[in-house]
Amino acid sequence: MTIRNWVKFAFWALLIGGIVNAVASLIIRWDFYQPYLVNGEFVEFLAAVVWNIVLGITMSVMAQAGFFAYLTLHQVGVNVFRSLTLWNWVQILLIIIVLVDIIIFRFAPGANTASDWFIYGFLLIVLIGAAFATALKKVKMTQKPHVLISTVFFMIVVTSLEWIIALMGRQENIDVYVALLLFPLVAVNAYQILMLPKYNTQSEIDRKNLEERRKARKETTKTAKA
């Protein structure tokens, strides 16, 4: 990918993370925002929104780091197991392990009521549902069925590792951040896995156009000298 296209790719990822987190916070943390509006403290309200945008951008940076780490991991996995089919089975096993870990070691210790389990169950459905929706879209875009497992792996396993900063917390209001931070991570990761081919293709086109311009300049220079 060219630097120009990488900057575009990263910029949109940052923007998506910030906007999604801000919107999610208005829903999940409405009790935090409401007093500002009731008391007419609009500057404080906007400051809170901006703070959540910055938080979303921070999550986007983490998601971008995780995405490029995954690209390396995927290539290493294929090379180590010398078979895409075998690597896919390993990824399925890791998906199951991560989901079990989330339920038993992350959700269960903090779930004291049925309401807690309902919230955690909803978040798990969001994670898994987004993973399969993104994977099906990826298959449709590429016409390559084998990318289904690797996309689901990325959306579940890598997103969960990025989400761990909230999942491992035990503060009084940690559930708010467990719910809040999932949405920008899922949105940014879906964007990255779906849009990377577009930017790679555009980078190839840009390189060809650059080479053609260089050749044209050389021809012009030769003609001028002649």
PDB file of C-alpha atoms in Angstrom:
ATOM      1  CA  MET A   1       0.000   0.000   0.000  1.00  0.00           C
ATOM      2  CA  THR A   2       1.290   3.455  -0.867  1.00  0.00           C
ATOM      3  CA  ILE A   3       1.764   6.010   1.901  1.00  0.00           C
ATOM      4  CA  ARG A   4      -0.998   8.164   0.428  1.00  0.00           C
ATOM      5  CA  ASN A   5      -3.524   5.337   0.517  1.00  0.00           C
ATOM      6  CA  TRP A   6      -2.352   4.191   3.937  1.00  0.00           C
ATOM      7  CA  VAL A   7      -3.008   7.702   5.283  1.00  0.00           C
ATOM      8  CA  LYS A   8      -6.534   7.600   3.808  1.00  0.00           C
ATOM      9  CA  PHE A   9      -7.095   4.107   5.182  1.00  0.00           C
ATOM     10  CA  ALA A  10      -5.911   5.107   8.672  1.00  0.00           C
ATOM     11  CA  PHE A  11      -7.818   8.411   8.634  1.00  0.00           C
ATOM     12  CA  TRP A  12     -11.164   6.761   7.893  1.00  0.00           C
ATOM     13  CA  ALA A  13     -10.476   4.135  10.550  1.00  0.00           C
ATOM     14  CA  LEU A  14      -9.847   6.886  13.102  1.00  0.00           C
ATOM     15  CA  LEU A  15     -12.973   8.753  12.039  1.00  0.00           C
ATOM     16  CA  ILE A  16     -15.134   5.636  12.251  1.00  0.00           C
ATOM     17  CA  GLY A  17     -13.803   4.795  15.703  1.00  0.00           C
ATOM     18  CA  GLY A  18     -14.437   8.296  17.027  1.00  0.00           C
ATOM     19  CA  ILE A  19     -17.942   8.668  15.596  1.00  0.00           C
ATOM     20  CA  VAL A  20     -19.111   5.169  16.558  1.00  0.00           C
ATOM     21  CA  ASN A  21     -17.858   5.566  20.122  1.00  0.00           C
ATOM     22  CA  ALA A  22     -19.511   8.979  20.454  1.00  0.00           C
ATOM     23  CA  VAL A  23     -22.864   7.659  19.214  1.00  0.00           C
ATOM     24  CA  ALA A  24     -22.614   4.519  21.382  1.00  0.00           C
ATOM     25  CA  SER A  25     -21.781   6.633  24.434  1.00  0.00           C
ATOM     26  CA  LEU A  26     -24.899   8.763  23.919  1.00  0.00           C
ATOM     27  CA  ILE A  27     -26.952   5.564  24.228  1.00  0.00           C
ATOM     28  CA  ILE A  28     -24.975   3.589  26.792  1.00  0.00           C
ATOM     29  CA  ARG A  29     -23.992   6.541  28.991  1.00  0.00           C
ATOM     30  CA  TRP A  30     -27.096   8.720  28.616  1.00  0.00           C
ATOM     31  CA  ASP A  31     -27.323   9.041  32.397  1.00  0.00           C
ATOM     32  CA  PHE A  32     -23.886  10.688  32.249  1.00  0.00           C
ATOM     33  CA  TYR A  33     -24.930  13.202  29.572  1.00  0.00           C
ATOM     34  CA  GLN A  34     -28.457  13.956  30.761  1.00  0.00           C
ATOM     35  CA  PRO A  35     -27.578  16.237  33.733  1.00  0.00           C
ATOM     36  CA  TYR A  36     -25.584  18.525  31.435  1.00  0.00           C
ATOM     37  CA  LEU A  37     -28.568  18.990  29.127  1.00  0.00           C
ATOM     38  CA  VAL A  38     -31.052  19.372  31.976  1.00  0.00           C
ATOM     39  CA  ASN A  39     -28.896  22.047  33.606  1.00  0.00           C
ATOM     40  CA  GLY A  40     -28.184  23.804  30.326  1.00  0.00           C
ATOM     41  CA  GLU A  41     -24.461  23.043  30.541  1.00  0.00           C
ATOM     42  CA  PHE A  42     -23.974  22.647  26.797  1.00  0.00           C
ATOM     43  CA  VAL A  43     -20.233  23.304  26.821  1.00  0.00           C
ATOM     44  CA  GLU A  44     -19.743  20.457  29.311  1.00  0.00           C
ATOM     45  CA  PHE A  45     -22.019  18.278  27.188  1.00  0.00           C
ATOM     46  CA  LEU A  46     -19.930  18.923  24.058  1.00  0.00           C
ATOM     47  CA  ALA A  47     -16.730  18.353  26.049  1.00  0.00           C
ATOM     48  CA  ALA A  48     -18.041  14.944  27.142  1.00  0.00           C
ATOM     49  CA  VAL A  49     -18.876  14.070  23.534  1.00  0.00           C
ATOM     50  CA  VAL A  50     -15.413  15.146  22.384  1.00  0.00           C
ATOM     51  CA  TRP A  51     -13.842  13.060  25.164  1.00  0.00           C
ATOM     52  CA  ASN A  52     -15.699  10.001  23.888  1.00  0.00           C
ATOM     53  CA  ILE A  53     -14.620  10.769  20.331  1.00  0.00           C
ATOM     54  CA  VAL A  54     -11.011  10.814  21.528  1.00  0.00           C
ATOM     55  CA  LEU A  55     -11.601   7.526  23.363  1.00  0.00           C
ATOM     56  CA  GLY A  56     -12.977   6.039  20.146  1.00  0.00           C
ATOM     57  CA  ILE A  57      -9.948   7.264  18.203  1.00  0.00           C
ATOM     58  CA  THR A  58      -7.710   5.622  20.806  1.00  0.00           C
ATOM     59  CA  MET A  59      -9.564   2.349  20.312  1.00  0.00           C
ATOM     60  CA  SER A  60      -9.157   2.778  16.563  1.00  0.00           C
ATOM     61  CA  VAL A  61      -5.391   3.079  16.955  1.00  0.00           C
ATOM     62  CA  MET A  62      -5.394  -0.162  18.947  1.00  0.00           C
ATOM     63  CA  ALA A  63      -7.550  -1.821  16.287  1.00  0.00           C
ATOM     64  CA  GLN A  64      -5.181  -0.732  13.526  1.00  0.00           C
ATOM     65  CA  ALA A  65      -2.188  -2.123  15.405  1.00  0.00           C
ATOM     66  CA  GLY A  66      -4.086  -5.364  15.978  1.00  0.00           C
ATOM     67  CA  PHE A  67      -5.046  -5.595  12.305  1.00  0.00           C
ATOM     68  CA  PHE A  68      -1.508  -5.352  10.989  1.00  0.00           C
ATOM     69  CA  ALA A  69      -0.344  -7.803  13.672  1.00  0.00           C
ATOM     70  CA  TYR A  70      -3.052 -10.200  12.451  1.00  0.00           C
ATOM     71  CA  LEU A  71      -1.899  -9.908   8.828  1.00  0.00           C
ATOM     72  CA  THR A  72       1.547 -11.050   9.956  1.00  0.00           C
ATOM     73  CA  LEU A  73       0.100 -13.803  12.136  1.00  0.00           C
ATOM     74  CA  HIS A  74      -2.086 -15.094   9.296  1.00  0.00           C
ATOM     75  CA  GLN A  75       0.870 -15.368   6.941  1.00  0.00           C
ATOM     76  CA  VAL A  76       2.982 -17.079   9.604  1.00  0.00           C
ATOM     77  CA  GLY A  77       0.137 -19.499  10.362  1.00  0.00           C
ATOM     78  CA  VAL A  78      -0.220 -20.506   6.713  1.00  0.00           C
ATOM     79  CA  ASN A  79       3.540 -20.986   6.392  1.00  0.00           C
ATOM     80  CA  VAL A  80       3.877 -22.977   9.632  1.00  0.00           C
ATOM     81  CA  PHE A  81       0.988 -25.366   8.995  1.00  0.00           C
ATOM     82  CA  ARG A  82       1.714 -25.502   5.241  1.00  0.00           C
ATOM     83  CA  SER A  83      -1.987 -25.870   4.552  1.00  0.00           C
ATOM     84  CA  LEU A  84      -4.740 -23.278   4.519  1.00  0.00           C
ATOM     85  CA  THR A  85      -7.250 -25.970   5.529  1.00  0.00           C
ATOM     86  CA  LEU A  86      -5.210 -26.993   8.582  1.00  0.00           C
ATOM     87  CA  TRP A  87      -4.675 -23.343   9.530  1.00  0.00           C
ATOM     88  CA  ASN A  88      -8.422 -22.777   9.300  1.00  0.00           C
ATOM     89  CA  TRP A  89      -9.043 -25.640  11.736  1.00  0.00           C
ATOM     90  CA  VAL A  90      -6.513 -24.123  14.129  1.00  0.00           C
ATOM     91  CA  GLN A  91      -8.304 -20.791  13.843  1.00  0.00           C
ATOM     92  CA  ILE A  92     -11.659 -22.450  14.604  1.00  0.00           C
ATOM     93  CA  LEU A  93     -10.136 -24.007  17.734  1.00  0.00           C
ATOM     94  CA  LEU A  94      -8.758 -20.628  18.833  1.00  0.00           C
ATOM     95  CA  ILE A  95     -12.146 -18.985  18.241  1.00  0.00           C
ATOM     96  CA  ILE A  96     -13.803 -21.526  20.547  1.00  0.00           C
ATOM     97  CA  ILE A  97     -11.102 -21.106  23.211  1.00  0.00           C
ATOM     98  CA  VAL A  98     -11.437 -17.308  23.168  1.00  0.00           C
ATOM     99  CA  LEU A  99     -15.242 -17.404  23.416  1.00  0.00           C
ATOM    100  CA  VAL A 100     -15.087 -19.848  26.325  1.00  0.00           C
ATOM    101  CA  ASP A 101     -12.480 -17.653  28.016  1.00  0.00           C
ATOM    102  CA  ILE A 102     -14.676 -14.562  27.634  1.00  0.00           C
ATOM    103  CA  ILE A 103     -17.726 -16.292  29.110  1.00  0.00           C
ATOM    104  CA  ILE A 104     -16.054 -18.140  31.994  1.00  0.00           C
ATOM    105  CA  PHE A 105     -13.170 -15.887  33.003  1.00  0.00           C
ATOM    106  CA  ARG A 106     -14.323 -12.414  31.904  1.00  0.00           C
ATOM    107  CA  PHE A 107     -18.119 -12.322  32.083  1.00  0.00           C
ATOM    108  CA  ALA A 108     -18.922 -14.834  34.836  1.00  0.00           C
ATOM    109  CA  PRO A 109     -16.940 -13.122  37.665  1.00  0.00           C
ATOM    110  CA  GLY A 110     -18.810  -9.862  37.109  1.00  0.00           C
ATOM    111  CA  ALA A 111     -22.267 -11.302  36.426  1.00  0.00           C
ATOM    112  CA  ASN A 112     -24.167 -11.143  39.707  1.00  0.00           C
ATOM    113  CA  THR A 113     -27.705 -10.814  38.358  1.00  0.00           C
ATOM    114  CA  ALA A 114     -29.812 -11.950  35.414  1.00  0.00           C
ATOM    115  CA  SER A 115     -29.584  -8.392  34.090  1.00  0.00           C
ATOM    116  CA  ASP A 116     -25.787  -8.665  33.990  1.00  0.00           C
ATOM    117  CA  TRP A 117     -25.998 -11.887  32.004  1.00  0.00           C
ATOM    118  CA  PHE A 118     -28.479 -10.279  29.631  1.00  0.00           C
ATOM    119  CA  ILE A 119     -26.058  -7.428  28.928  1.00  0.00           C
ATOM    120  CA  TYR A 120     -23.082  -9.753  28.511  1.00  0.00           C
ATOM    121  CA  GLY A 121     -25.116 -12.066  26.305  1.00  0.00           C
ATOM    122  CA  PHE A 122     -26.130  -9.129  24.125  1.00  0.00           C
ATOM    123  CA  LEU A 123     -22.506  -8.011  23.763  1.00  0.00           C
ATOM    124  CA  LEU A 124     -21.464 -11.546  22.841  1.00  0.00           C
ATOM    125  CA  ILE A 125     -24.200 -11.672  20.199  1.00  0.00           C
ATOM    126  CA  VAL A 126     -22.990  -8.334  18.818  1.00  0.00           C
ATOM    127  CA  LEU A 127     -19.424  -9.652  18.604  1.00  0.00           C
ATOM    128  CA  ILE A 128     -20.330 -12.977  16.974  1.00  0.00           C
ATOM    129  CA  GLY A 129     -23.057 -11.511  14.767  1.00  0.00           C
ATOM    130  CA  ALA A 130     -20.769  -8.755  13.487  1.00  0.00           C
ATOM    131  CA  ALA A 131     -18.038 -11.325  12.855  1.00  0.00           C
ATOM    132  CA  PHE A 132     -20.227 -13.531  10.661  1.00  0.00           C
ATOM    133  CA  ALA A 133     -21.884 -10.587   8.906  1.00  0.00           C
ATOM    134  CA  THR A 134     -18.457  -9.176   8.043  1.00  0.00           C
ATOM    135  CA  ALA A 135     -17.170 -12.599   6.971  1.00  0.00           C
ATOM    136  CA  LEU A 136     -20.138 -13.192   4.656  1.00  0.00           C
ATOM    137  CA  LYS A 137     -19.659  -9.743   3.133  1.00  0.00           C
ATOM    138  CA  LYS A 138     -15.969 -10.497   2.653  1.00  0.00           C
ATOM    139  CA  VAL A 139     -16.758 -13.771   0.878  1.00  0.00           C
ATOM    140  CA  LYS A 140     -19.244 -11.979  -1.376  1.00  0.00           C
ATOM    141  CA  MET A 141     -16.725  -9.245  -2.214  1.00  0.00           C
ATOM    142  CA  THR A 142     -13.805 -11.583  -2.937  1.00  0.00           C
ATOM    143  CA  GLN A 143     -15.672 -14.662  -4.210  1.00  0.00           C
ATOM    144  CA  LYS A 144     -13.287 -16.706  -2.051  1.00  0.00           C
ATOM    145  CA  PRO A 145     -15.118 -18.991   0.423  1.00  0.00           C
ATOM    146  CA  HIS A 146     -11.931 -19.820   2.321  1.00  0.00           C
ATOM    147  CA  VAL A 147     -11.715 -16.270   3.715  1.00  0.00           C
ATOM    148  CA  LEU A 148     -14.807 -16.924   5.861  1.00  0.00           C
ATOM    149  CA  ILE A 149     -12.910 -18.592   8.716  1.00  0.00           C
ATOM    150  CA  SER A 150      -9.987 -16.167   8.725  1.00  0.00           C
ATOM    151  CA  THR A 151     -12.360 -13.175   8.795  1.00  0.00           C
ATOM    152  CA  VAL A 152     -14.401 -14.639  11.654  1.00  0.00           C
ATOM    153  CA  PHE A 153     -11.142 -15.388  13.483  1.00  0.00           C
ATOM    154  CA  PHE A 154      -9.971 -11.813  13.079  1.00  0.00           C
ATOM    155  CA  MET A 155     -13.298 -10.297  14.092  1.00  0.00           C
ATOM    156  CA  ILE A 156     -13.657 -12.463  17.214  1.00  0.00           C
ATOM    157  CA  VAL A 157     -10.165 -13.355  18.432  1.00  0.00           C
ATOM    158  CA  VAL A 158      -8.291 -10.169  17.543  1.00  0.00           C
ATOM    159  CA  THR A 159     -11.170  -7.910  18.578  1.00  0.00           C
ATOM    160  CA  SER A 160     -11.358  -9.737  21.920  1.00  0.00           C
ATOM    161  CA  LEU A 161      -7.637  -9.213  22.513  1.00  0.00           C
ATOM    162  CA  GLU A 162      -8.078  -5.504  21.823  1.00  0.00           C
ATOM    163  CA  TRP A 163     -11.153  -5.509  24.075  1.00  0.00           C
ATOM    164  CA  ILE A 164      -9.197  -7.109  26.937  1.00  0.00           C
ATOM    165  CA  ILE A 165      -8.353  -3.714  28.447  1.00  0.00           C
ATOM    166  CA  ALA A 166     -12.013  -3.437  29.468  1.00  0.00           C
ATOM    167  CA  LEU A 167     -12.702  -7.138  30.030  1.00  0.00           C
ATOM    168  CA  MET A 168      -9.969  -7.438  32.658  1.00  0.00           C
ATOM    169  CA  GLY A 169     -11.110  -4.382  34.599  1.00  0.00           C
ATOM    170  CA  ARG A 170     -12.856  -4.787  37.929  1.00  0.00           C
ATOM    171  CA  GLN A 171     -13.773  -1.170  38.723  1.00  0.00           C
ATOM    172  CA  GLU A 172     -17.265  -0.292  39.880  1.00  0.00           C
ATOM    173  CA  ASN A 173     -18.386   1.086  36.497  1.00  0.00           C
ATOM    174  CA  ILE A 174     -16.293  -1.238  34.316  1.00  0.00           C
ATOM    175  CA  ASP A 175     -19.400  -2.751  32.698  1.00  0.00           C
ATOM    176  CA  VAL A 176     -20.060   0.602  31.063  1.00  0.00           C
ATOM    177  CA  TYR A 177     -16.680   0.485  29.351  1.00  0.00           C
ATOM    178  CA  VAL A 178     -16.997  -3.213  28.528  1.00  0.00           C
ATOM    179  CA  ALA A 179     -20.136  -2.327  26.571  1.00  0.00           C
ATOM    180  CA  LEU A 180     -18.875   0.985  25.205  1.00  0.00           C
ATOM    181  CA  LEU A 181     -15.476  -0.061  23.850  1.00  0.00           C
ATOM    182  CA  LEU A 182     -16.779  -3.052  21.917  1.00  0.00           C
ATOM    183  CA  PHE A 183     -18.618  -0.990  19.305  1.00  0.00           C
ATOM    184  CA  PRO A 184     -15.730   1.119  17.937  1.00  0.00           C
ATOM    185  CA  LEU A 185     -13.478  -1.950  17.869  1.00  0.00           C
ATOM    186  CA  VAL A 186     -16.012  -3.990  15.907  1.00  0.00           C
ATOM    187  CA  ALA A 187     -16.746  -1.115  13.513  1.00  0.00           C
ATOM    188  CA  VAL A 188     -13.092  -0.299  12.835  1.00  0.00           C
ATOM    189  CA  ASN A 189     -12.084  -3.943  12.417  1.00  0.00           C
ATOM    190  CA  ALA A 190     -14.958  -4.593  10.011  1.00  0.00           C
ATOM    191  CA  TYR A 191     -13.920  -1.545   8.000  1.00  0.00           C
ATOM    192  CA  GLN A 192     -10.280  -2.663   7.899  1.00  0.00           C
ATOM    193  CA  ILE A 193     -10.872  -6.253   6.825  1.00  0.00           C
ATOM    194  CA  LEU A 194     -13.393  -5.229   4.155  1.00  0.00           C
ATOM    195  CA  MET A 195     -11.679  -2.146   2.747  1.00  0.00           C
ATOM    196  CA  LEU A 196      -8.026  -3.205   2.708  1.00  0.00           C
ATOM    197  CA  PRO A 197      -8.296  -4.831  -0.768  1.00  0.00           C
ATOM    198  CA  LYS A 198      -9.750  -1.596  -2.187  1.00  0.00           C
ATOM    199  CA  TYR A 199      -6.778   0.443  -0.972  1.00  0.00           C
ATOM    200  CA  ASN A 200      -4.300  -2.202  -2.137  1.00  0.00           C
ATOM    201  CA  THR A 201      -5.861  -2.163  -5.605  1.00  0.00           C
ATOM    202  CA  GLN A 202      -5.809   1.629  -5.693  1.00  0.00           C
ATOM    203  CA  SER A 203      -2.149   1.553  -4.663  1.00  0.00           C
ATOM    204  CA  GLU A 204      -1.332  -0.699  -7.630  1.00  0.00           C
ATOM    205  CA  ILE A 205      -3.177   1.675  -9.965  1.00  0.00           C
ATOM    206  CA  ASP A 206      -1.325   4.653  -8.493  1.00  0.00           C
ATOM    207  CA  ARG A 207       2.030   2.903  -8.994  1.00  0.00           C
ATOM    208  CA  LYS A 208       1.232   2.111 -12.626  1.00  0.00           C
ATOM    209  CA  ASN A 209       0.125   5.686 -13.244  1.00  0.00           C
ATOM    210  CA  LEU A 210       3.335   6.945 -11.615  1.00  0.00           C
ATOM    211  CA  GLU A 211       5.450   4.676 -13.823  1.00  0.00           C
ATOM    212  CA  GLU A 212       3.584   5.871 -16.927  1.00  0.00           C
ATOM    213  CA  ARG A 213       4.164   9.518 -15.963  1.00  0.00           C
ATOM    214  CA  ARG A 214       7.866   8.829 -15.412  1.00  0.00           C
ATOM    215  CA  LYS A 215       8.154   7.139 -18.808  1.00  0.00           C
ATOM    216  CA  ALA A 216       6.292  10.030 -20.429  1.00  0.00           C
ATOM    217  CA  ARG A 217       8.670  12.556 -18.818  1.00  0.00           C
ATOM    218  CA  LYS A 218      11.689  10.544 -20.011  1.00  0.00           C
ATOM    219  CA  GLU A 219      10.314  10.433 -23.548  1.00  0.00           C
ATOM    220  CA  THR A 220       9.648  14.170 -23.424  1.00  0.00           C
ATOM    221  CA  THR A 221      13.200  14.808 -22.186  1.00  0.00           C
ATOM    222  CA  LYS A 222      14.709  12.647 -24.938  1.00  0.00           C
ATOM    223  CA  THR A 223      12.637  14.378 -27.581  1.00  0.00           C
ATOM    224  CA  ALA A 224      13.640  17.809 -26.274  1.00  0.00           C
ATOM    225  CA  LYS A 225      17.354  16.880 -26.331  1.00  0.00           C
ATOM    226  CA  ALA A 226      17.051  15.482 -29.843  1.00  0.00           C
TER     227      ALA A 226
END
